[in-house]
CSV table of C-alpha atoms in Angstrom, one decimal:
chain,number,residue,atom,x,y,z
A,1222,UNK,CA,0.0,0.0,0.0
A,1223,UNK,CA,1.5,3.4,-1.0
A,1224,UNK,CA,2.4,5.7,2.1
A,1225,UNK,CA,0.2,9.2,2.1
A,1226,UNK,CA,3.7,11.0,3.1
A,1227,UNK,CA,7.4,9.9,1.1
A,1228,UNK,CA,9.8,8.0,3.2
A,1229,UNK,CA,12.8,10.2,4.5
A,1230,UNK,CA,15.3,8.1,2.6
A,1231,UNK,CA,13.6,9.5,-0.3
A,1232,UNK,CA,13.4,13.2,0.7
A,1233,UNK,CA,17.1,12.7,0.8
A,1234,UNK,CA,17.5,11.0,-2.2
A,1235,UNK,CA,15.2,13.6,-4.1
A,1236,UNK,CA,17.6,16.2,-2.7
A,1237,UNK,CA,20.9,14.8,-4.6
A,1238,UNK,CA,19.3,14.0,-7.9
A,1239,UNK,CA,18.4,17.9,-7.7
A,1240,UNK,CA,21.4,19.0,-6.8
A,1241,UNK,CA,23.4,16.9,-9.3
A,1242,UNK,CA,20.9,17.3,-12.2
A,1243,UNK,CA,20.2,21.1,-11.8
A,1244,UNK,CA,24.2,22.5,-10.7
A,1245,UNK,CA,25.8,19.7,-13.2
A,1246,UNK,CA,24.2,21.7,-15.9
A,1247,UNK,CA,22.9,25.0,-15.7
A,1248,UNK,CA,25.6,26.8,-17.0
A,1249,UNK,CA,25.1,25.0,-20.4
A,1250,UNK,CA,21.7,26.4,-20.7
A,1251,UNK,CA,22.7,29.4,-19.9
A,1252,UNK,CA,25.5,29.3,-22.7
A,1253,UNK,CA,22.4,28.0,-24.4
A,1254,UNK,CA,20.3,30.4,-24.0
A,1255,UNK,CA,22.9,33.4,-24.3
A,1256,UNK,CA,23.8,31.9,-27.7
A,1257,UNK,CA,20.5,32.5,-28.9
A,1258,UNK,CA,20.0,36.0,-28.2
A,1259,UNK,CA,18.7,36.2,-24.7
A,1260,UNK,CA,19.1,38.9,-22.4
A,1261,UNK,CA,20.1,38.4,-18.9
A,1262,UNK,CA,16.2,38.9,-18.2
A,1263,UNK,CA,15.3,36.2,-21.2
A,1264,UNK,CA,18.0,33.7,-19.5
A,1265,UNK,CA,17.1,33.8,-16.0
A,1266,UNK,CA,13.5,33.5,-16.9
A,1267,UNK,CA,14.4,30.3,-19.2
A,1268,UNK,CA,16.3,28.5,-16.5
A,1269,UNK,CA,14.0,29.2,-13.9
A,1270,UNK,CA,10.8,28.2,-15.9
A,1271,UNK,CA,13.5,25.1,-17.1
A,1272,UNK,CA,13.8,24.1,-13.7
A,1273,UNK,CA,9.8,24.7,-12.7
A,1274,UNK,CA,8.2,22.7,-15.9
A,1275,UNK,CA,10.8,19.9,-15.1
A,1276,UNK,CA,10.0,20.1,-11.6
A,1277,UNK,CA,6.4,20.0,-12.0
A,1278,UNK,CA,6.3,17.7,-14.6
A,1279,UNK,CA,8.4,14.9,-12.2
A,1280,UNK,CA,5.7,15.5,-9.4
A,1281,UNK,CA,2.5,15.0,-11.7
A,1282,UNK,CA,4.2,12.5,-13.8
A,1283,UNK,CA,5.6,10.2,-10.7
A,1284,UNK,CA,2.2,11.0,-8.1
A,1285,UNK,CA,0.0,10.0,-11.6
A,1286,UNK,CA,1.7,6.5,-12.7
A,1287,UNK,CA,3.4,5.8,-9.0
A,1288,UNK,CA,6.7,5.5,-11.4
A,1289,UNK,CA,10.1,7.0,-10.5
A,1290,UNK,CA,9.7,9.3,-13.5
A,1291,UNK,CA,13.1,11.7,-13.1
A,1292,UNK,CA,12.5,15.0,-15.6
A,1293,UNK,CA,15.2,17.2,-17.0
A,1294,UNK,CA,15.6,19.8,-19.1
A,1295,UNK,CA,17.5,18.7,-22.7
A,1296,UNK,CA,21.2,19.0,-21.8
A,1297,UNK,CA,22.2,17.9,-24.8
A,1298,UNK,CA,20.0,20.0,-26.3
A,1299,UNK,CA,21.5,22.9,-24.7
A,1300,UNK,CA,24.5,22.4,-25.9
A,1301,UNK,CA,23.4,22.2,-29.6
A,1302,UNK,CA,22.0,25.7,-28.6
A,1303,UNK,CA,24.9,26.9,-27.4
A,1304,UNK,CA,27.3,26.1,-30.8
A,1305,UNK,CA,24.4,27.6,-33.5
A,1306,UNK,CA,24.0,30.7,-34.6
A,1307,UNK,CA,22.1,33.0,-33.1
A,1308,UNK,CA,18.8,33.2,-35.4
A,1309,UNK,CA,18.2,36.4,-37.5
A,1310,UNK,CA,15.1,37.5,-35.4
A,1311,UNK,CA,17.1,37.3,-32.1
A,1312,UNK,CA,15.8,35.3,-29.1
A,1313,UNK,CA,12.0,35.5,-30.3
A,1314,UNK,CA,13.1,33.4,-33.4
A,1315,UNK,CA,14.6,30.8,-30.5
A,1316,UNK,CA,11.7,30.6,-28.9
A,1317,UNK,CA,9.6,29.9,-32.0
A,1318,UNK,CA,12.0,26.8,-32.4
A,1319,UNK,CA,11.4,25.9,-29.0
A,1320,UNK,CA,8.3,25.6,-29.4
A,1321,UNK,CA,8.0,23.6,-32.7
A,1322,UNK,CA,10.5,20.8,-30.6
A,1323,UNK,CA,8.1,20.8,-28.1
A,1324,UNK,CA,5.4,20.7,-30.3
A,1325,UNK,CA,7.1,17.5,-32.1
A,1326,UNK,CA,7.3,15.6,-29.3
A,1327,UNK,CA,4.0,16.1,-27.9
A,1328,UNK,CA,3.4,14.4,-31.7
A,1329,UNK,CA,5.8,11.9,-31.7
A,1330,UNK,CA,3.8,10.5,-28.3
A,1331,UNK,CA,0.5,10.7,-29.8
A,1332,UNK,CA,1.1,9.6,-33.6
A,1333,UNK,CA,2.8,6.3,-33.5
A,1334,UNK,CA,4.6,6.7,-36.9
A,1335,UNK,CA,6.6,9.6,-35.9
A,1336,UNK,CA,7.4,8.1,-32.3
A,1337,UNK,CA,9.3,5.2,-34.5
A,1338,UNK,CA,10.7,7.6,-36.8
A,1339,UNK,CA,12.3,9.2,-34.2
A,1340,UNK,CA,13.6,5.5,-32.6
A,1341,UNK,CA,14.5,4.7,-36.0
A,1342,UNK,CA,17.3,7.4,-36.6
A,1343,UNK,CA,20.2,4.7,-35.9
A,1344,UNK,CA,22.0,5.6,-32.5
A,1345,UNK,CA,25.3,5.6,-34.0
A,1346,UNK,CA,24.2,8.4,-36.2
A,1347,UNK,CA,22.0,10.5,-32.9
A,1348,UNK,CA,25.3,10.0,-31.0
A,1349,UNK,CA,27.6,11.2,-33.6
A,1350,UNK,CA,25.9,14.5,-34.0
A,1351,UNK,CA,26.1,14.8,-30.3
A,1352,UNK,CA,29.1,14.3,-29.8
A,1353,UNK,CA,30.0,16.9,-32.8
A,1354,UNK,CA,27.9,19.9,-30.7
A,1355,UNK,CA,29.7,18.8,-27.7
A,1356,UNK,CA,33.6,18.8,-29.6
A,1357,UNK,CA,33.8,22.9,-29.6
A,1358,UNK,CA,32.3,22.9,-25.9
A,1359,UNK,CA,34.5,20.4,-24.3
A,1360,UNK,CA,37.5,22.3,-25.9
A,1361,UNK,CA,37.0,25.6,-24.1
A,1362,UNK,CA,38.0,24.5,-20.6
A,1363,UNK,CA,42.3,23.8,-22.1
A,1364,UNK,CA,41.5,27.3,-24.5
A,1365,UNK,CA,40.8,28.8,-20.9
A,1366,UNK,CA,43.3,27.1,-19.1
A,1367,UNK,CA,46.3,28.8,-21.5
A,1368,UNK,CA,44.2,32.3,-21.6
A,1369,UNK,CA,43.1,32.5,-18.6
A,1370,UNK,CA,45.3,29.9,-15.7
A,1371,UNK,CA,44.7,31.3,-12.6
A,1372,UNK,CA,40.9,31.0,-13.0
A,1373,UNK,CA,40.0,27.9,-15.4
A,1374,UNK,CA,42.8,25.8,-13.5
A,1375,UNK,CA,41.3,25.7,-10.2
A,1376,UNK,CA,37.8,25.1,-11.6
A,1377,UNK,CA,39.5,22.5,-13.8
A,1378,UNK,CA,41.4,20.6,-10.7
A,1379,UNK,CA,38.8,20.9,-8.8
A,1380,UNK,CA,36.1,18.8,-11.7
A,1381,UNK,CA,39.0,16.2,-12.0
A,1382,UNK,CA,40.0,15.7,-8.1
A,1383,UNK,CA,36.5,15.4,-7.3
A,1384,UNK,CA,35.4,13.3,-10.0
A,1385,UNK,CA,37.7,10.8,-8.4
A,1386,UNK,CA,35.3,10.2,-5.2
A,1387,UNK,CA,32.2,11.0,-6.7
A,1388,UNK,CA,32.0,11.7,-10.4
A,1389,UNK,CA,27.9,12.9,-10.2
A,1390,UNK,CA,29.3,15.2,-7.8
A,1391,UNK,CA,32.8,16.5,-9.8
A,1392,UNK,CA,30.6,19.1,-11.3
A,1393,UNK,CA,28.5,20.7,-8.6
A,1394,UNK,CA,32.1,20.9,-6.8
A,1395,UNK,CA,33.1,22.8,-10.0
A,1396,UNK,CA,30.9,25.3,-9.7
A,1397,UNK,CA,31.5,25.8,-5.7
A,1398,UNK,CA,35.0,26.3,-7.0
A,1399,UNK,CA,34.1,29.0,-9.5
A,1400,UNK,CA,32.0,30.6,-7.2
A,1401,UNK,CA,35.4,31.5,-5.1
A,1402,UNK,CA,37.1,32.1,-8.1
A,1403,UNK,CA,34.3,35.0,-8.9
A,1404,UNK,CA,34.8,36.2,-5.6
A,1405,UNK,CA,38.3,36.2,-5.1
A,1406,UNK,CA,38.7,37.9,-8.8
A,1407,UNK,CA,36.2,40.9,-7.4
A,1408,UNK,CA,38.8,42.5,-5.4
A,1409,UNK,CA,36.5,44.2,-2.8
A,1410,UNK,CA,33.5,45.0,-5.3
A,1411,UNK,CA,30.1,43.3,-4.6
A,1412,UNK,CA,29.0,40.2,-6.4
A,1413,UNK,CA,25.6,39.5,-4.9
A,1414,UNK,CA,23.0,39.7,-7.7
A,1415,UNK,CA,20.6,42.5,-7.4
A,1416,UNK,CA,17.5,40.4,-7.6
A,1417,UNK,CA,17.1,37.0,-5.3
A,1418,UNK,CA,13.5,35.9,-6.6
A,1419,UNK,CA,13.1,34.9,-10.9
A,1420,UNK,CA,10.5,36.7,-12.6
A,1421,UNK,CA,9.3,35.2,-15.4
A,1422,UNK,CA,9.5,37.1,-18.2
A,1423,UNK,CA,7.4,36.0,-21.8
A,1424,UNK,CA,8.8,36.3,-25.2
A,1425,UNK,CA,6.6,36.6,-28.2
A,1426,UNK,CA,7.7,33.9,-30.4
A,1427,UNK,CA,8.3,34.4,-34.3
A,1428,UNK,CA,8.8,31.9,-36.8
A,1429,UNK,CA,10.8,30.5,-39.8
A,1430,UNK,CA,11.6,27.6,-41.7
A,1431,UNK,CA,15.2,28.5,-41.0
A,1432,UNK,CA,14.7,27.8,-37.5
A,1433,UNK,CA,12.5,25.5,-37.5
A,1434,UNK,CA,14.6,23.0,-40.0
A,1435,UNK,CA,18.2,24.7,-38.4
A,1436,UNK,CA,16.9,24.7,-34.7
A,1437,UNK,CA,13.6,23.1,-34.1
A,1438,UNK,CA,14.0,19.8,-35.4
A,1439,UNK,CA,17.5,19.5,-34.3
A,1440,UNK,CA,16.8,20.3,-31.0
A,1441,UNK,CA,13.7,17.7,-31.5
A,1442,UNK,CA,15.9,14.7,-32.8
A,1443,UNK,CA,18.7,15.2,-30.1
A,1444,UNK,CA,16.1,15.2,-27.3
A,1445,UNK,CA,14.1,12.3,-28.2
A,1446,UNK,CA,17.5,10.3,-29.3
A,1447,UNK,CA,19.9,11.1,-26.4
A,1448,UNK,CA,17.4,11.8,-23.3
A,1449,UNK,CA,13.6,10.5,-24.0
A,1450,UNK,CA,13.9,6.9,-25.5
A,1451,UNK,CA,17.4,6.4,-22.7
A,1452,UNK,CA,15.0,7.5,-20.1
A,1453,UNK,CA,12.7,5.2,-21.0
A,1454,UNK,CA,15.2,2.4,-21.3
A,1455,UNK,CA,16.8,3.0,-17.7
A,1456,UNK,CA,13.2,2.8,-15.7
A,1457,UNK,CA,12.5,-0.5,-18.1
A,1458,UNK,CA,16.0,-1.7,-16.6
A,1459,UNK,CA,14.5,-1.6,-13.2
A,1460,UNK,CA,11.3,-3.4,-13.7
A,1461,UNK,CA,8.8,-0.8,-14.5
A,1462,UNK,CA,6.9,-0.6,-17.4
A,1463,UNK,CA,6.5,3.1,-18.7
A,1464,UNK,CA,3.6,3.8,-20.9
A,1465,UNK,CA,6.3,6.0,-23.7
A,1466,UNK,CA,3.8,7.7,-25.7
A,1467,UNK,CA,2.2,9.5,-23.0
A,1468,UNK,CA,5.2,10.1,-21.2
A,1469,UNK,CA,6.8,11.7,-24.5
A,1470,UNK,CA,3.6,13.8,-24.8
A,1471,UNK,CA,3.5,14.8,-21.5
A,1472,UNK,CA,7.3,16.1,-21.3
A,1473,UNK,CA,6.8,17.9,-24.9
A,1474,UNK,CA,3.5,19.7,-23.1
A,1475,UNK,CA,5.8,21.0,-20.8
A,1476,UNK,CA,8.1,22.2,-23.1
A,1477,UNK,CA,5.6,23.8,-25.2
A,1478,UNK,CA,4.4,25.5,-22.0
A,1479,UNK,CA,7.4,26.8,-21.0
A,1480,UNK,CA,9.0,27.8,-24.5
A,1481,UNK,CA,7.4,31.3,-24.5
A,1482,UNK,CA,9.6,31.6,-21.1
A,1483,UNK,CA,12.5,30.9,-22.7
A,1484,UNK,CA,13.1,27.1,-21.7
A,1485,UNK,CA,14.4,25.3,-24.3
A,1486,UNK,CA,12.9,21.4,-23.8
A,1487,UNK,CA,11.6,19.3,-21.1
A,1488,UNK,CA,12.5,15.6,-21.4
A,1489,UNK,CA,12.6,12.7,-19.8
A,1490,UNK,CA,16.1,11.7,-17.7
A,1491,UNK,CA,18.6,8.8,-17.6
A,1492,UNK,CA,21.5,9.4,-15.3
A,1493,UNK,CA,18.9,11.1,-12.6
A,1494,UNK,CA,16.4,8.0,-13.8
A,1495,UNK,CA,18.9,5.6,-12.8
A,1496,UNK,CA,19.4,7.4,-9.1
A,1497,UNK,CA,15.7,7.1,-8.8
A,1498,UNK,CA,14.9,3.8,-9.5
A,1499,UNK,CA,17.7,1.9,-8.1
A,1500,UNK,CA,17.5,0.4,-4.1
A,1501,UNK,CA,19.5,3.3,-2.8
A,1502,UNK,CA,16.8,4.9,-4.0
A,1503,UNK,CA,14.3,3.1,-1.3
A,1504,UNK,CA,14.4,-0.9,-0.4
A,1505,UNK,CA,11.1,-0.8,-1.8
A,1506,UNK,CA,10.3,-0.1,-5.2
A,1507,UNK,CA,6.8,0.8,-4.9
A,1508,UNK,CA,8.4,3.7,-3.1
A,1509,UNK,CA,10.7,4.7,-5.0
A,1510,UNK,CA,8.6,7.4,-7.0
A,1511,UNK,CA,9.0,9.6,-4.1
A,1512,UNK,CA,12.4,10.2,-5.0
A,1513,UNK,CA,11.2,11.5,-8.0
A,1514,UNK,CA,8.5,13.5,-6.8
A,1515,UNK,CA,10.8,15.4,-4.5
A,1516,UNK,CA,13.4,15.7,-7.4
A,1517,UNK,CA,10.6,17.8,-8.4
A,1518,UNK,CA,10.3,20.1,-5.2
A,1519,UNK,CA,13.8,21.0,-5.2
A,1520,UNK,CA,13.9,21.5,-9.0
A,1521,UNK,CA,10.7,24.2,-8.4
A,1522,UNK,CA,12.8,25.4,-5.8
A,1523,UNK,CA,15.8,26.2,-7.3
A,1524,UNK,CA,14.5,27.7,-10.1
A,1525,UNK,CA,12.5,30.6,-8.3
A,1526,UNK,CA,16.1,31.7,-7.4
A,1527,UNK,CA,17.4,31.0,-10.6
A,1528,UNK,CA,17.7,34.7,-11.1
A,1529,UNK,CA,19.9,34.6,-8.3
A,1530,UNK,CA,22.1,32.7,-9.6
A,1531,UNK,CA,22.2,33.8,-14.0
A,1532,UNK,CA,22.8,37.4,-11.5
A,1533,UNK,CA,26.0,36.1,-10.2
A,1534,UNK,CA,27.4,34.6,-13.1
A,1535,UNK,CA,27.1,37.9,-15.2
A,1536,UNK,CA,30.6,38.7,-12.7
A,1537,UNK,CA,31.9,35.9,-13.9
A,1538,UNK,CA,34.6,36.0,-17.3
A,1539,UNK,CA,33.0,34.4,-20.4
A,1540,UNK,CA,36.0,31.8,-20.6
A,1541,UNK,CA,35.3,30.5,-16.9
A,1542,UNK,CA,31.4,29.8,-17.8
A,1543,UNK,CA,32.8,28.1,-20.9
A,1544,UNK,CA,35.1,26.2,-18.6
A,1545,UNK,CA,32.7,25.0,-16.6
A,1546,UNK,CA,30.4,23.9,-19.5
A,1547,UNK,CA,33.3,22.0,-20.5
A,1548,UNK,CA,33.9,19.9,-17.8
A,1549,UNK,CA,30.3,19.1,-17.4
A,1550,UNK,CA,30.6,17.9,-20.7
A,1551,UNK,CA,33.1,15.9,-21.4
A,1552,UNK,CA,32.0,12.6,-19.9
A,1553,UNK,CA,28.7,13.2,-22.0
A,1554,UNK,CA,31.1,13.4,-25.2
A,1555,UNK,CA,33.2,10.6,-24.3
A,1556,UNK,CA,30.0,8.4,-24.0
A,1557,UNK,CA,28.7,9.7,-27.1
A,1558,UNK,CA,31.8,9.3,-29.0
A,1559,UNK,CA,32.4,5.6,-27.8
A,1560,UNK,CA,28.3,4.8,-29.1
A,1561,UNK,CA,28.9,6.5,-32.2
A,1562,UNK,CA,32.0,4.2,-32.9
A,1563,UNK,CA,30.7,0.7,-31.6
A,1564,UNK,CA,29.7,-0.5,-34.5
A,1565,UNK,CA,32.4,-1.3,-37.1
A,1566,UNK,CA,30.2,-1.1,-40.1
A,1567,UNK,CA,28.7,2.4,-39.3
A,1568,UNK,CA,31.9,4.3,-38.2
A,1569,UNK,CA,31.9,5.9,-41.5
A,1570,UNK,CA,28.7,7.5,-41.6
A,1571,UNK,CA,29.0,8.1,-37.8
A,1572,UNK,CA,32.7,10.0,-38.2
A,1573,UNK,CA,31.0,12.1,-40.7
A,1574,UNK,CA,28.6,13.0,-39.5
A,1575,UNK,CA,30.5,14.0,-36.3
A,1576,UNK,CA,33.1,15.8,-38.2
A,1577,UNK,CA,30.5,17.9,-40.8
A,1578,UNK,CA,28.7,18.7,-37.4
A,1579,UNK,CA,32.0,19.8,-35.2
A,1580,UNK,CA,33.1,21.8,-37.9
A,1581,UNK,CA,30.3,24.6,-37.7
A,1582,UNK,CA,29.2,25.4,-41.0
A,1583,UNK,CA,26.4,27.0,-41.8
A,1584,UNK,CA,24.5,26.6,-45.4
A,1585,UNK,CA,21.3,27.9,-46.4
A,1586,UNK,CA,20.9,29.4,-43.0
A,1587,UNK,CA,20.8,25.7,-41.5
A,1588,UNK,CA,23.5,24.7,-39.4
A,1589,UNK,CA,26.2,22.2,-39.1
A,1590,UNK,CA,24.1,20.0,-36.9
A,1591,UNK,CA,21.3,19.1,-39.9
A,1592,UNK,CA,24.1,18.8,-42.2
A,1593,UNK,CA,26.0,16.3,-40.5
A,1594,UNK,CA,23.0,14.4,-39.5
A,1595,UNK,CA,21.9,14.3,-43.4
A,1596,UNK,CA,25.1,13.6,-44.8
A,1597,UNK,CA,25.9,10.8,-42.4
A,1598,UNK,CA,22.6,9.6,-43.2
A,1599,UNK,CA,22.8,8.7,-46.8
A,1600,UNK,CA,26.2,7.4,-46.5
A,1601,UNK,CA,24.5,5.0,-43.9
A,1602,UNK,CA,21.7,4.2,-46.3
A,1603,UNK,CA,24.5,3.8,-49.1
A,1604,UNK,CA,26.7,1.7,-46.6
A,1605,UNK,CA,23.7,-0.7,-46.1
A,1606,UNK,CA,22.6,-1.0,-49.3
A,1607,UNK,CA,26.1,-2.0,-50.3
A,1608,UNK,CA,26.1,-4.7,-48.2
């Protein structure tokens, strides 16, 4: 029989999935985010309505099915952000392509043919263009390190030392350690942010099929590939049998929610999944969505003071945010890059479509991302028909 109140085990547990999936990442939505036009308003507001719909979406989601449901907001996704171009429109163009990837998924769970066209693009090919957004990202921490030592070298240290102990908690420790750096590099002038509490602030979205193709559906196919159908796979590890389709149509209603906010997607986890549903988790694993649900709280939590924190990292040097959205990369890449080389016979298409999508180009106004996706696509089709 389900308890009316969540164990304490999983109050605590709820607390470190928080902490590790919200402070592991938010500086890559903010690079995100900043990358698409956003003002310091536009960002705060995306991460803290980020943090809410993911938040809110984990309660309803795990209270509703009594599943260990862990939400997240699309790091990977993020990331793509954070290496396109900035649309022509500015930020209002972003948020247009938000909401189209939202809209897509909230599609792909209702109309079966598009849910297995989106499981269909072969992983090899999904985890090659991830790891080609991530490429440029992971090198800025050893850029920083030679321009700017006595700030990216501690942050650095600190990621690697940590990740010895506890590598879901290297990152967090990062940040803690750029935090100091911040201060220490202030020399006597204030660093507190001038506002504690977000306000959410809406952006009128505009549209184009330049974004929509060059954003939208990248954004779409990197969620569903690297975070949805994983998320799905981890709670199906455990035992428990996830309905996908509503669960991909739920997660995309919270993205198209949020998107005039500025968030960029609301997906389903897999590392936080994994923390959920495993028997640290709870003993029991009837009980185990509490973990999940109070995931959520702290999620909601920290992003009503996301302002707080986008506020403090405006003190901060552009090379040490890039720094830390480095480190909290590269183990994503290096998975990434081992799945899109496991299998011999589609290395090929995978290293092209890595290197097209690393390299940055940008024709007909749609980035390197589609490119590389499309060009590694027919020499897999070509590769397979040949054998």
């Amino acid at each position: 029989m389900t308890r009316a109140a969540p164990p304490i085990q999983t109050v605590s547990t709820g607390l470190v999935v928080a902490i590790v999936g919200f402070f592991s990442s938010f500086p890559i939505v903010l690079q995100g985010l900043t990358a698409m036009g956003a003002s310091p308003a536009q960002a705060a507001s995306g991460l803290m309505m980020a943090a809410i719909a993911m938040g809110l979406a984990a309660i309803g989601l795990s209270l509703r099915y009594h599943l260990p449901i862990s939400v997240a907001w699309s790091t990977p996704g993020a990331a793509l952000l954070a290496v396109s171009a900035t649309p022509a429109a500015g930020f209002s163009e972003a948020v247009g392509a938000f909401l189209c990837a939202g809209a897509l998924t909230v599609l792909a769970g209702l109309w079966i043919p598009l849910g297995r066209l989106a499981a269909a693009i072969p992983t090899t090919l999904a985890q090659a263009m991830l790891g080609g957004v991530l490429l440029p990202l992971c090198i800025l921490p050893f850029k920083a390190a030679v321009d700017l030592p006595w700030q990216a070298l501690p942050v650095i240290l600190t990621w690697f030392v940590a990740g010895r102990f506890n590598r879901l908690l290297a990152v967090p420790a990062a940040v803690i350690a750029a935090a100091i750096v911040v201060v220490l590099n202030a020399k006597g002038a204030s660093v507190a942010p001038a506002q504690v509490v977000a306000t959410p602030v809406w952006t009128w979205p505009t549209f184009s099929v330049a974004s929509i193709i060059g954003i939208g559906l990248p954004l779409f196919i990197v969620t569903m590939a690297t975070q949805n159908i994983p998320g799905i796979a981890v709670m199906r590890s455990f035992g428990y049998q996830p309905v996908s389709g509503r669960l991909f149509s739920a997660v995309g209603g919270a993205s198209v929610l949020s998107a005039t906010f500025g968030a960029p997607a609301t997906c389903l986890a897999a590392i936080t999944a994994a923390m959920c549903s495993n028997e640290d988790s709870h003993p029991d694993p009837n009980q185990r969505y509490w973990s999940a649900v109070m995931a959520g709280v702290f999620y909601c939590v920290f992003g009503v003071f996301a302002v707080a924190i986008t506020g403090f990292a405006v003190h901060a040097d552009p090379l040490l945010m890039g720094t830390l959205t480095g480190v909290a990369l590269i183990g994503v890449m290096a998975n990434a890059t081992f799945a899109a080389l496991e299998v011999p016979a589609e290395r090929e298409a995978a290293i092209l479509t890595f290197a097209i999508t690393a390299s940055g180009i940008s024709v007909f106004g749609l980035g390197a991302a589609v490119w590389g996706l499309l060009a590694g696509g027919v020499a897999y089709l070509i590769a397979n028909r040949s054998r």
